[in-house]
PDB file of C-alpha atoms and ligand atoms in Angstrom:
ATOM      1  CA  MET A   1     105.415 129.946 144.045  1.00  0.00           C
ATOM      2  CA  ARG A   2     103.501 133.086 143.057  1.00  0.00           C
ATOM      3  CA  PRO A   3     100.685 133.971 140.652  1.00  0.00           C
ATOM      4  CA  GLU A   4     101.272 135.739 137.405  1.00  0.00           C
ATOM      5  CA  LEU A   5     100.203 139.360 137.832  1.00  0.00           C
ATOM      6  CA  PRO A   6      98.058 141.197 137.070  1.00  0.00           C
ATOM      7  CA  ILE A   7      95.026 138.968 137.459  1.00  0.00           C
ATOM      8  CA  VAL A   8      92.370 139.940 134.956  1.00  0.00           C
ATOM      9  CA  THR A   9      88.685 139.152 135.543  1.00  0.00           C
ATOM     10  CA  GLU A  10      85.571 140.157 133.663  1.00  0.00           C
ATOM     11  CA  ARG A  11      85.527 143.748 134.972  1.00  0.00           C
ATOM     12  CA  LEU A  12      88.694 144.021 137.070  1.00  0.00           C
ATOM     13  CA  VAL A  13      92.452 144.100 136.925  1.00  0.00           C
ATOM     14  CA  LEU A  14      93.999 142.996 140.250  1.00  0.00           C
ATOM     15  CA  ARG A  15      97.550 144.286 140.411  1.00  0.00           C
ATOM     16  CA  PRO A  16     100.261 145.050 142.987  1.00  0.00           C
ATOM     17  CA  PHE A  17     100.050 148.390 144.816  1.00  0.00           C
ATOM     18  CA  ARG A  18     102.117 151.403 143.676  1.00  0.00           C
ATOM     19  CA  PRO A  19     103.029 154.660 145.487  1.00  0.00           C
ATOM     20  CA  ASP A  20     100.692 156.629 143.196  1.00  0.00           C
ATOM     21  CA  ASP A  21      97.712 154.682 144.599  1.00  0.00           C
ATOM     22  CA  PHE A  22      97.798 156.956 147.657  1.00  0.00           C
ATOM     23  CA  ALA A  23      94.999 159.382 146.688  1.00  0.00           C
ATOM     24  CA  ALA A  24      92.545 156.678 145.627  1.00  0.00           C
ATOM     25  CA  ALA A  25      93.335 154.497 148.650  1.00  0.00           C
ATOM     26  CA  HIS A  26      93.050 157.384 151.095  1.00  0.00           C
ATOM     27  CA  ASP A  27      89.697 158.288 149.599  1.00  0.00           C
ATOM     28  CA  TYR A  28      88.181 155.122 151.140  1.00  0.00           C
ATOM     29  CA  MET A  29      90.582 154.317 154.001  1.00  0.00           C
ATOM     30  CA  ARG A  30      89.967 157.692 155.699  1.00  0.00           C
ATOM     31  CA  ARG A  31      86.226 156.929 155.959  1.00  0.00           C
ATOM     32  CA  GLU A  32      84.649 155.815 159.250  1.00  0.00           C
ATOM     33  CA  ASP A  33      81.916 153.889 157.409  1.00  0.00           C
ATOM     34  CA  VAL A  34      84.539 151.844 155.551  1.00  0.00           C
ATOM     35  CA  ALA A  35      86.648 151.155 158.665  1.00  0.00           C
ATOM     36  CA  ARG A  36      83.672 150.326 160.902  1.00  0.00           C
ATOM     37  CA  PHE A  37      84.144 146.549 160.817  1.00  0.00           C
ATOM     38  CA  GLU A  38      87.839 146.480 159.939  1.00  0.00           C
ATOM     39  CA  PHE A  39      90.604 145.708 162.426  1.00  0.00           C
ATOM     40  CA  TRP A  40      91.975 149.203 161.691  1.00  0.00           C
ATOM     41  CA  ASN A  41      90.432 152.649 162.218  1.00  0.00           C
ATOM     42  CA  ALA A  42      89.853 155.331 159.587  1.00  0.00           C
ATOM     43  CA  THR A  43      93.341 156.400 158.563  1.00  0.00           C
ATOM     44  CA  THR A  44      95.245 159.670 158.553  1.00  0.00           C
ATOM     45  CA  PRO A  45      97.206 160.449 155.355  1.00  0.00           C
ATOM     46  CA  ASP A  46     100.399 159.194 157.021  1.00  0.00           C
ATOM     47  CA  GLU A  47      98.717 155.950 158.059  1.00  0.00           C
ATOM     48  CA  THR A  48      97.430 155.395 154.519  1.00  0.00           C
ATOM     49  CA  ARG A  49     100.940 155.982 153.122  1.00  0.00           C
ATOM     50  CA  GLN A  50     102.351 153.542 155.674  1.00  0.00           C
ATOM     51  CA  LYS A  51      99.815 150.871 154.690  1.00  0.00           C
ATOM     52  CA  ILE A  52     100.570 151.314 150.990  1.00  0.00           C
ATOM     53  CA  ASP A  53     104.301 151.027 151.717  1.00  0.00           C
ATOM     54  CA  GLU A  54     103.618 147.806 153.670  1.00  0.00           C
ATOM     55  CA  TRP A  55     101.499 146.441 150.831  1.00  0.00           C
ATOM     56  CA  ILE A  56     104.163 147.260 148.244  1.00  0.00           C
ATOM     57  CA  ALA A  57     106.726 145.455 150.406  1.00  0.00           C
ATOM     58  CA  THR A  58     104.668 142.267 150.864  1.00  0.00           C
ATOM     59  CA  ASP A  59     106.056 139.046 149.475  1.00  0.00           C
ATOM     60  CA  PRO A  60     103.410 136.927 147.677  1.00  0.00           C
ATOM     61  CA  ASP A  61     105.686 133.900 147.324  1.00  0.00           C
ATOM     62  CA  TRP A  62     104.220 130.775 148.918  1.00  0.00           C
ATOM     63  CA  PRO A  63     105.404 129.420 151.337  1.00  0.00           C
ATOM     64  CA  THR A  64     108.160 131.905 152.191  1.00  0.00           C
ATOM     65  CA  GLY A  65     106.148 135.121 151.845  1.00  0.00           C
ATOM     66  CA  ASP A  66     103.437 136.657 153.993  1.00  0.00           C
ATOM     67  CA  ARG A  67     100.452 137.519 151.793  1.00  0.00           C
ATOM     68  CA  LEU A  68      99.182 138.424 148.368  1.00  0.00           C
ATOM     69  CA  VAL A  69      97.722 141.926 148.525  1.00  0.00           C
ATOM     70  CA  LEU A  70      96.341 143.475 145.375  1.00  0.00           C
ATOM     71  CA  ALA A  71      94.809 146.757 144.291  1.00  0.00           C
ATOM     72  CA  VAL A  72      91.336 146.313 142.797  1.00  0.00           C
ATOM     73  CA  THR A  73      91.180 148.386 139.621  1.00  0.00           C
ATOM     74  CA  LEU A  74      88.665 148.693 136.813  1.00  0.00           C
ATOM     75  CA  HIS A  75      89.362 147.531 133.264  1.00  0.00           C
ATOM     76  CA  ASP A  76      87.367 150.465 132.162  1.00  0.00           C
ATOM     77  CA  GLY A  77      89.509 153.550 132.906  1.00  0.00           C
ATOM     78  CA  GLY A  78      91.867 151.824 135.361  1.00  0.00           C
ATOM     79  CA  ALA A  79      90.489 153.531 138.498  1.00  0.00           C
ATOM     80  CA  MET A  80      91.713 152.010 141.783  1.00  0.00           C
ATOM     81  CA  ILE A  81      88.625 151.257 143.881  1.00  0.00           C
ATOM     82  CA  GLY A  82      89.804 148.948 146.662  1.00  0.00           C
ATOM     83  CA  ASP A  83      92.074 146.207 147.868  1.00  0.00           C
ATOM     84  CA  CYS A  84      91.908 142.481 148.401  1.00  0.00           C
ATOM     85  CA  VAL A  85      94.229 140.154 150.252  1.00  0.00           C
ATOM     86  CA  LEU A  86      95.065 136.528 150.771  1.00  0.00           C
ATOM     87  CA  SER A  87      97.070 136.245 154.014  1.00  0.00           C
ATOM     88  CA  PHE A  88      99.160 133.123 154.578  1.00  0.00           C
ATOM     89  CA  ARG A  89      98.214 131.740 158.003  1.00  0.00           C
ATOM     90  CA  ASP A  90      99.552 128.193 158.354  1.00  0.00           C
ATOM     91  CA  ARG A  91     102.279 126.808 156.126  1.00  0.00           C
ATOM     92  CA  GLU A  92     102.084 123.242 157.429  1.00  0.00           C
ATOM     93  CA  ALA A  93      98.280 122.971 157.158  1.00  0.00           C
ATOM     94  CA  LEU A  94      98.186 125.113 153.972  1.00  0.00           C
ATOM     95  CA  GLN A  95      95.685 127.676 155.232  1.00  0.00           C
ATOM     96  CA  ALA A  96      95.044 131.279 154.240  1.00  0.00           C
ATOM     97  CA  GLU A  97      92.575 134.037 155.082  1.00  0.00           C
ATOM     98  CA  ILE A  98      90.765 136.212 152.551  1.00  0.00           C
ATOM     99  CA  GLY A  99      89.879 139.899 152.972  1.00  0.00           C
ATOM    100  CA  TYR A 100      88.599 142.854 150.930  1.00  0.00           C
ATOM    101  CA  THR A 101      87.760 146.547 151.156  1.00  0.00           C
ATOM    102  CA  LEU A 102      86.146 148.721 148.521  1.00  0.00           C
ATOM    103  CA  HIS A 103      85.290 152.377 148.093  1.00  0.00           C
ATOM    104  CA  PRO A 104      81.539 152.752 148.910  1.00  0.00           C
ATOM    105  CA  ASP A 105      80.830 154.139 145.423  1.00  0.00           C
ATOM    106  CA  TRP A 106      81.512 150.587 144.225  1.00  0.00           C
ATOM    107  CA  HIS A 107      79.621 148.569 146.828  1.00  0.00           C
ATOM    108  CA  ARG A 108      76.818 146.193 145.888  1.00  0.00           C
ATOM    109  CA  LYS A 109      77.928 145.682 142.315  1.00  0.00           C
ATOM    110  CA  GLY A 110      79.426 142.221 142.795  1.00  0.00           C
ATOM    111  CA  ILE A 111      82.996 143.606 142.776  1.00  0.00           C
ATOM    112  CA  ALA A 112      84.165 142.021 146.062  1.00  0.00           C
ATOM    113  CA  THR A 113      82.706 138.687 144.955  1.00  0.00           C
ATOM    114  CA  GLU A 114      84.456 138.922 141.575  1.00  0.00           C
ATOM    115  CA  ALA A 115      87.834 139.835 143.117  1.00  0.00           C
ATOM    116  CA  SER A 116      87.515 137.146 145.792  1.00  0.00           C
ATOM    117  CA  GLU A 117      86.647 134.442 143.275  1.00  0.00           C
ATOM    118  CA  ALA A 118      89.937 135.264 141.536  1.00  0.00           C
ATOM    119  CA  LEU A 119      91.819 135.089 144.852  1.00  0.00           C
ATOM    120  CA  LEU A 120      90.277 131.691 145.640  1.00  0.00           C
ATOM    121  CA  ALA A 121      91.426 130.396 142.250  1.00  0.00           C
ATOM    122  CA  VAL A 122      94.974 131.563 143.047  1.00  0.00           C
ATOM    123  CA  ALA A 123      94.771 130.030 146.536  1.00  0.00           C
ATOM    124  CA  PHE A 124      93.793 126.589 145.288  1.00  0.00           C
ATOM    125  CA  SER A 125      95.277 126.411 141.770  1.00  0.00           C
ATOM    126  CA  THR A 126      98.529 128.351 142.144  1.00  0.00           C
ATOM    127  CA  TYR A 127      99.407 128.079 145.841  1.00  0.00           C
ATOM    128  CA  GLU A 128      97.724 124.663 146.162  1.00  0.00           C
ATOM    129  CA  LEU A 129      96.336 125.486 149.600  1.00  0.00           C
ATOM    130  CA  HIS A 130      94.035 123.177 151.539  1.00  0.00           C
ATOM    131  CA  ARG A 131      91.593 125.628 153.129  1.00  0.00           C
ATOM    132  CA  VAL A 132      90.722 129.316 152.831  1.00  0.00           C
ATOM    133  CA  TYR A 133      88.718 131.091 155.506  1.00  0.00           C
ATOM    134  CA  GLY A 134      87.158 134.494 156.057  1.00  0.00           C
ATOM    135  CA  ARG A 135      85.953 136.207 159.206  1.00  0.00           C
ATOM    136  CA  CYS A 136      83.733 139.198 159.692  1.00  0.00           C
ATOM    137  CA  ASP A 137      81.427 140.916 162.115  1.00  0.00           C
ATOM    138  CA  ALA A 138      77.924 139.397 161.996  1.00  0.00           C
ATOM    139  CA  ARG A 139      76.522 142.898 161.363  1.00  0.00           C
ATOM    140  CA  ASN A 140      78.675 143.284 158.264  1.00  0.00           C
ATOM    141  CA  VAL A 141      76.086 141.721 155.967  1.00  0.00           C
ATOM    142  CA  GLY A 142      77.893 142.658 152.766  1.00  0.00           C
ATOM    143  CA  SER A 143      81.015 140.870 153.947  1.00  0.00           C
ATOM    144  CA  TRP A 144      79.425 137.577 154.991  1.00  0.00           C
ATOM    145  CA  ARG A 145      77.243 137.575 151.892  1.00  0.00           C
ATOM    146  CA  VAL A 146      80.444 137.706 149.811  1.00  0.00           C
ATOM    147  CA  LEU A 147      81.794 134.699 151.735  1.00  0.00           C
ATOM    148  CA  GLU A 148      78.534 132.816 151.128  1.00  0.00           C
ATOM    149  CA  LYS A 149      78.592 133.681 147.429  1.00  0.00           C
ATOM    150  CA  LEU A 150      82.077 132.153 147.282  1.00  0.00           C
ATOM    151  CA  GLY A 151      80.525 128.875 148.431  1.00  0.00           C
ATOM    152  CA  MET A 152      82.033 129.015 151.893  1.00  0.00           C
ATOM    153  CA  ARG A 153      80.355 127.297 154.865  1.00  0.00           C
ATOM    154  CA  ARG A 154      79.610 129.217 158.058  1.00  0.00           C
ATOM    155  CA  GLU A 155      81.796 127.385 160.560  1.00  0.00           C
ATOM    156  CA  ALA A 156      81.327 129.510 163.642  1.00  0.00           C
ATOM    157  CA  HIS A 157      79.305 132.290 165.159  1.00  0.00           C
ATOM    158  CA  PHE A 158      81.103 133.698 168.167  1.00  0.00           C
ATOM    159  CA  ARG A 159      78.647 135.663 170.282  1.00  0.00           C
ATOM    160  CA  GLU A 160      79.904 138.464 172.509  1.00  0.00           C
ATOM    161  CA  HIS A 161      83.316 136.802 172.683  1.00  0.00           C
ATOM    162  CA  ALA A 162      85.329 140.012 172.579  1.00  0.00           C
ATOM    163  CA  ILE A 163      85.079 143.776 172.724  1.00  0.00           C
ATOM    164  CA  PHE A 164      85.491 145.293 169.283  1.00  0.00           C
ATOM    165  CA  LYS A 165      85.775 149.066 169.003  1.00  0.00           C
ATOM    166  CA  GLY A 166      84.054 149.477 172.374  1.00  0.00           C
ATOM    167  CA  GLU A 167      81.143 147.080 171.727  1.00  0.00           C
ATOM    168  CA  TRP A 168      80.440 143.357 172.029  1.00  0.00           C
ATOM    169  CA  ASP A 169      81.769 141.567 168.982  1.00  0.00           C
ATOM    170  CA  GLU A 170      79.718 139.002 167.052  1.00  0.00           C
ATOM    171  CA  GLU A 171      81.977 137.211 164.671  1.00  0.00           C
ATOM    172  CA  PHE A 172      81.307 134.783 161.829  1.00  0.00           C
ATOM    173  CA  TYR A 173      83.902 132.375 160.492  1.00  0.00           C
ATOM    174  CA  TYR A 174      83.450 130.981 156.987  1.00  0.00           C
ATOM    175  CA  ALA A 175      85.670 128.516 155.119  1.00  0.00           C
ATOM    176  CA  ILE A 176      86.019 126.395 152.011  1.00  0.00           C
ATOM    177  CA  LEU A 177      88.278 123.386 151.425  1.00  0.00           C
ATOM    178  CA  LYS A 178      90.063 122.811 148.144  1.00  0.00           C
ATOM    179  CA  ASP A 179      87.914 119.714 147.454  1.00  0.00           C
ATOM    180  CA  GLU A 180      84.738 121.701 148.068  1.00  0.00           C
ATOM    181  CA  TRP A 181      85.953 124.432 145.728  1.00  0.00           C
ATOM    182  CA  LEU A 182      86.794 121.889 143.021  1.00  0.00           C
ATOM    183  CA  ALA A 183      83.375 120.194 143.376  1.00  0.00           C
ATOM    184  CA  GLN A 184      81.651 123.568 143.178  1.00  0.00           C
ATOM    185  CA  ARG A 185      83.567 124.464 140.017  1.00  0.00           C
ATOM    186  CA  GLY A 186      82.603 121.124 138.525  1.00  0.00           C
ATOM    187  CA  ARG A 187      78.928 121.874 139.202  1.00  0.00           C
ATOM    188  CA  ASN A 188      79.188 125.341 137.657  1.00  0.00           C
TER     189      ASN A 188
HETATM  190  C1  COA B 201      82.194 144.066 152.456  1.00  0.00           C
HETATM  191  C2  COA B 201      82.343 144.655 151.067  1.00  0.00           C
HETATM  192  C3  COA B 201      83.763 144.425 150.552  1.00  0.00           C
HETATM  193  C4  COA B 201      81.328 143.966 150.122  1.00  0.00           C
HETATM  194  O1  COA B 201      81.660 144.355 148.808  1.00  0.00           O
HETATM  195  P1  COA B 201      80.598 144.413 147.616  1.00  0.00           P
HETATM  196  O2  COA B 201      81.361 144.536 146.337  1.00  0.00           O
HETATM  197  O3  COA B 201      79.577 145.422 147.914  1.00  0.00           O
HETATM  198  O4  COA B 201      79.961 142.966 147.697  1.00  0.00           O
HETATM  199  P2  COA B 201      79.142 142.281 146.501  1.00  0.00           P
HETATM  200  O5  COA B 201      78.541 143.355 145.638  1.00  0.00           O
HETATM  201  O6  COA B 201      80.028 141.269 145.854  1.00  0.00           O
HETATM  202  O7  COA B 201      77.954 141.627 147.289  1.00  0.00           O
HETATM  203  C5  COA B 201      77.833 140.284 147.685  1.00  0.00           C
HETATM  204  C6  COA B 201      76.422 140.082 148.186  1.00  0.00           C
HETATM  205  O8  COA B 201      76.231 140.843 149.381  1.00  0.00           O
HETATM  206  C7  COA B 201      75.133 141.719 149.254  1.00  0.00           C
HETATM  207  N1  COA B 201      75.487 142.954 149.958  1.00  0.00           N
HETATM  208  C8  COA B 201      76.550 143.736 149.734  1.00  0.00           C
HETATM  209  N2  COA B 201      76.546 144.764 150.615  1.00  0.00           N
HETATM  210  C9  COA B 201      75.438 144.606 151.380  1.00  0.00           C
HETATM  211  C10 COA B 201      74.895 145.340 152.454  1.00  0.00           C
HETATM  212  N3  COA B 201      75.474 146.450 152.909  1.00  0.00           N
HETATM  213  N4  COA B 201      73.756 144.898 153.019  1.00  0.00           N
HETATM  214  C11 COA B 201      73.158 143.766 152.572  1.00  0.00           C
HETATM  215  N5  COA B 201      73.639 143.012 151.555  1.00  0.00           N
HETATM  216  C12 COA B 201      74.766 143.435 150.963  1.00  0.00           C
HETATM  217  C13 COA B 201      75.009 141.939 147.754  1.00  0.00           C
HETATM  218  O9  COA B 201      73.717 142.343 147.400  1.00  0.00           O
HETATM  219  C14 COA B 201      75.372 140.568 147.224  1.00  0.00           C
HETATM  220  O10 COA B 201      74.308 139.670 147.349  1.00  0.00           O
HETATM  221  P3  COA B 201      73.357 139.303 146.100  1.00  0.00           P
HETATM  222  O11 COA B 201      74.260 138.982 144.936  1.00  0.00           O
HETATM  223  O12 COA B 201      72.579 138.152 146.628  1.00  0.00           O
HETATM  224  O13 COA B 201      72.567 140.515 145.847  1.00  0.00           O
HETATM  225  C15 COA B 201      82.064 146.185 151.072  1.00  0.00           C
HETATM  226  O14 COA B 201      80.815 146.389 151.669  1.00  0.00           O
HETATM  227  C16 COA B 201      83.125 146.969 151.821  1.00  0.00           C
HETATM  228  O15 COA B 201      84.180 147.323 151.257  1.00  0.00           O
HETATM  229  N6  COA B 201      82.845 147.288 153.102  1.00  0.00           N
HETATM  230  C17 COA B 201      83.764 148.079 153.920  1.00  0.00           C
HETATM  231  C18 COA B 201      85.006 147.302 154.282  1.00  0.00           C
HETATM  232  C19 COA B 201      84.693 145.983 154.964  1.00  0.00           C
HETATM  233  O16 COA B 201      83.837 145.919 155.859  1.00  0.00           O
HETATM  234  N7  COA B 201      85.403 144.941 154.555  1.00  0.00           N
HETATM  235  C20 COA B 201      85.228 143.606 155.103  1.00  0.00           C
HETATM  236  C21 COA B 201      85.827 143.480 156.455  1.00  0.00           C
HETATM  237  S1  COA B 201      85.517 141.849 157.132  1.00  0.00           S
END
């Protein structure tokens, strides 16, 4: 089972990655400020190419695949400004994790929220998952605000539970169940 692509939202076209996305992807992935709270570090050109190759090779078929990873592009002009991902985590319990990264020129315009809302719809309507969760560093306000805007509940705040990039890590876990998502859609 896989979604029909591309996914079109009000301002965005979410589509599979292509080799010619390299320049636009490297433009944000090479930046320390973008990578600060990611599990990866700012990339070299070779590392960016490797990531794009991995993303092109991903299999978005549930339950046999690994994840749905999509380039975030603008309707208007088609520029590629980021990526978003739904990673399959537990096939028996029907769980997935959501993630997103955008070029800083496009932060704080509601883009991550808009892309993630589309991913949640795929998670629950197409893949028929039971629960979607997101995790982020507590200092990454933009990231946990996106998770809250999706209607997720804060399930955990892990304090100084790990060392992340040389510092104590404070991690939030957020999640939403399919029933909660359906109820929220009913209200809206
Ligand atoms: C996290 C990230 C994807 C957020 O994307 P975004 O498109 O700016 O998020 P949105 O515009 O949808 O914002 C959602 C809410 O968070 C708020 N917000 C966004 N960035 C913020 C920041 N740096 N500080 C405080 N609030 C912020 C927005 O104002 C909005 O709230 P509002 O509607 O009440 O005003 C973006 O900052 C990013 O790409 N960061 C670098 C990569 C990263 O850290 N990814 C997540 C790893 S867990």
